C-alpha positions as semicolon CSV with decimal commas, in nm:
position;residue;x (nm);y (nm);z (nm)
1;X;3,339;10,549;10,772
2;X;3,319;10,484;11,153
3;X;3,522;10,644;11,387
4;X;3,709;10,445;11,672
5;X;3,922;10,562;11,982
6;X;4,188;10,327;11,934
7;X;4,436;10,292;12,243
8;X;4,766;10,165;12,128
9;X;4,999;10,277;12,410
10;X;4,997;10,226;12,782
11;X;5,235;10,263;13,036
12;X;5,253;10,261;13,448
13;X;5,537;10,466;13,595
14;X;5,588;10,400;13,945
15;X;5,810;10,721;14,088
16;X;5,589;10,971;13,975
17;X;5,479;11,298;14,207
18;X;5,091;11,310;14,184
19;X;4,922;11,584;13,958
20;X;4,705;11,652;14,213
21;X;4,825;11,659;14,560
22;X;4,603;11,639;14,879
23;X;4,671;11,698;15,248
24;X;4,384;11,603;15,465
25;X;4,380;11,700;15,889
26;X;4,059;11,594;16,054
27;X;4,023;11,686;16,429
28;X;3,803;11,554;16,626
29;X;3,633;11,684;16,932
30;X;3,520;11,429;17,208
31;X;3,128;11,339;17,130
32;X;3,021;11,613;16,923
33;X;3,192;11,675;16,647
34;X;3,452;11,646;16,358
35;X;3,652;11,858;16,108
36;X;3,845;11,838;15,820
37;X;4,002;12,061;15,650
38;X;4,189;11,964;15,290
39;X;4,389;12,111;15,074
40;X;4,438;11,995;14,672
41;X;4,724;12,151;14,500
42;X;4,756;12,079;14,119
43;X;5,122;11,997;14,034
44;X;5,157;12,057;13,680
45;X;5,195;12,328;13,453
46;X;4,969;12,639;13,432
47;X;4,909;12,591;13,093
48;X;4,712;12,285;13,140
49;X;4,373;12,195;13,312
50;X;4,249;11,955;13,499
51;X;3,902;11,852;13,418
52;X;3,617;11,718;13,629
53;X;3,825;11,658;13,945
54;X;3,668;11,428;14,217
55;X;3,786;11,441;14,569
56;X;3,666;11,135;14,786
57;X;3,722;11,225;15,147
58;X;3,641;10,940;15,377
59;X;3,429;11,017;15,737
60;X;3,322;10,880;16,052
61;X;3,014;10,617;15,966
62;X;2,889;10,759;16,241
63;X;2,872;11,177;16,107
64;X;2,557;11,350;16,099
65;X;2,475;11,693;16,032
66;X;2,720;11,819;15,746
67;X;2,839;12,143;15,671
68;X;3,030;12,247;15,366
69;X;3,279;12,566;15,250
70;X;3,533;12,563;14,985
71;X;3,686;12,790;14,782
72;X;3,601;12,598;14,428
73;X;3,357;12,384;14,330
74;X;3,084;12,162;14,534
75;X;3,044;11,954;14,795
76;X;2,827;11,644;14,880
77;X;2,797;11,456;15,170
78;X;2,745;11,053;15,048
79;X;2,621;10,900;15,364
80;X;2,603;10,533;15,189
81;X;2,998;10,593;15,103
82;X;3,034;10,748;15,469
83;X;3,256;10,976;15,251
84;X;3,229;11,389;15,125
85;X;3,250;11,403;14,758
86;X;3,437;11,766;14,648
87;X;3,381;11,802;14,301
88;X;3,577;12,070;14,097
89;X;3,462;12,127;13,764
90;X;3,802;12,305;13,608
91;X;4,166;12,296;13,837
92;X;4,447;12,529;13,664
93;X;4,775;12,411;13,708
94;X;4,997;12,557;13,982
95;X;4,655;12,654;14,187
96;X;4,544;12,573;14,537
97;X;4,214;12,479;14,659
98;X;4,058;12,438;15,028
99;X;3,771;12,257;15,139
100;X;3,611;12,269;15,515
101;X;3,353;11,980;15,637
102;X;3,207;11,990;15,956
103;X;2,967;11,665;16,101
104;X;2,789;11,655;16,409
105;X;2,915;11,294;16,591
106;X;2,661;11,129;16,841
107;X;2,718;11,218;17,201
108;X;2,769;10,791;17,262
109;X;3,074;10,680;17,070
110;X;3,131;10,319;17,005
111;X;3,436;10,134;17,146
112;X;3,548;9,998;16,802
113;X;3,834;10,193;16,669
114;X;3,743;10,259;16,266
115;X;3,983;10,190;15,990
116;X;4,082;10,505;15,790
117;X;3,994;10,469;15,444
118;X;4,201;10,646;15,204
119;X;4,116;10,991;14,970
120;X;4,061;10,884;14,682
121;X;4,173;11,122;14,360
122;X;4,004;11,135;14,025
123;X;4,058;11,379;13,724
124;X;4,159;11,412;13,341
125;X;4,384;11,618;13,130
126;X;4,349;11,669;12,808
127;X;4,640;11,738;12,583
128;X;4,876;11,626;12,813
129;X;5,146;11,364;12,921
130;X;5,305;11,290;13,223
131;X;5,584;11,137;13,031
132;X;5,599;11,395;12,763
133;X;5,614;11,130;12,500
134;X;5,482;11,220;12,179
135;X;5,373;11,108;11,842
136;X;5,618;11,257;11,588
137;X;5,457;11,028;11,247
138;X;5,158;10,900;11,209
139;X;5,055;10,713;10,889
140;X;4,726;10,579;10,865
141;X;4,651;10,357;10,568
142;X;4,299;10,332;10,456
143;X;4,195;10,058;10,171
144;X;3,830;10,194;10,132
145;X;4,010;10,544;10,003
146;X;3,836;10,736;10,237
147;X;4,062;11,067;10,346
148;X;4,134;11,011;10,697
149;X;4,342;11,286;10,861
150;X;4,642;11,174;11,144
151;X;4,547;11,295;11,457
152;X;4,650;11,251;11,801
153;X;4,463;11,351;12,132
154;X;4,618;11,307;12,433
155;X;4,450;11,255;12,795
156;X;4,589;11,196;13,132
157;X;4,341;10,992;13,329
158;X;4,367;10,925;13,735
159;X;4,442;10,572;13,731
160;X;4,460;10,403;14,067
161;X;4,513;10,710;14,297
162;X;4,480;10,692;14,616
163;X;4,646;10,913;14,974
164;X;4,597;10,815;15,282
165;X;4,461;11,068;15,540
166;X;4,614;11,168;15,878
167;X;4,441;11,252;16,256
């Protein structure tokens, strides 16, 4: 009998609070260097879990030299991306998280002023709804008479997430 995810119900809600919320402040110090310092607070319950979070901080094209500390998880610089990927492996609800970056800037800085890419926000959920709707009934009918059992797994993805950072 083969197995299929099957994805009958979708929905976009528009005034929603984030799960995961992110404060950014990035100072930086005339020709020689930068830092940011961010902060990711999950907004849910502390019964639930956010898996594999990804935290996408945007820096100068320009950074060289990085240097991480956090108190969860990893960090890795992604020059290509001119971005610092924070990855957190398992965020408890109700916790708080900080990550420090540090990049060496060259001592002759360009006259172009750089457009400030957002953070961009990426996690799951499982067994868990923003909405709190739930299946109540579930009938499946099966001609072949194999014994299928109803079953329901929730999973709050991301989506489109983005914040915009500050100076």
């Amino acid at each position: 009998m083969p197995f299929a995810l099957i994805s009958r119900c979708r929905f976009k809600f528009t005034q929603i609070k984030p799960l995961i919320w992110v404060e950014s402040h990035i100072e930086k110090h005339a020709h020689s260097r930068v830092e940011i310092m961010v902060k990711a607070r999950s907004q849910f319950k502390r019964r639930s879990t956010a898996n594999n979070v990804e935290i996408i901080v945007p820096v100068p094209s320009d950074a060289d030299s990085p240097k991480f500390r956090s108190t969860t998880g990893t960090c890795k610089w992604l020059p290509e991306k001119s971005a610092v990927s924070w990855q957190i492996k398992s965020f408890p609800g109700g916790k708080e998280f900080l990550m420090r970056a540090s990049f060496g800037l060259p001592s002759v800085e360009s006259d172009e002023i750089e457009g400030k890419p957002p953070i961009q926000v990426k996690f799951e959920i499982p067994y868990f709804t923003v909405s709190g709707i739930q299946v109540r009934y579930l009938k499946i009918i099966e001609k072949s008479g194999y014994q299928a059992l109803p079953w329901v797994r929730y999973i709050t993805q991301n989506g489109d997430y983005q914040l915009r950072t500050n100076t």
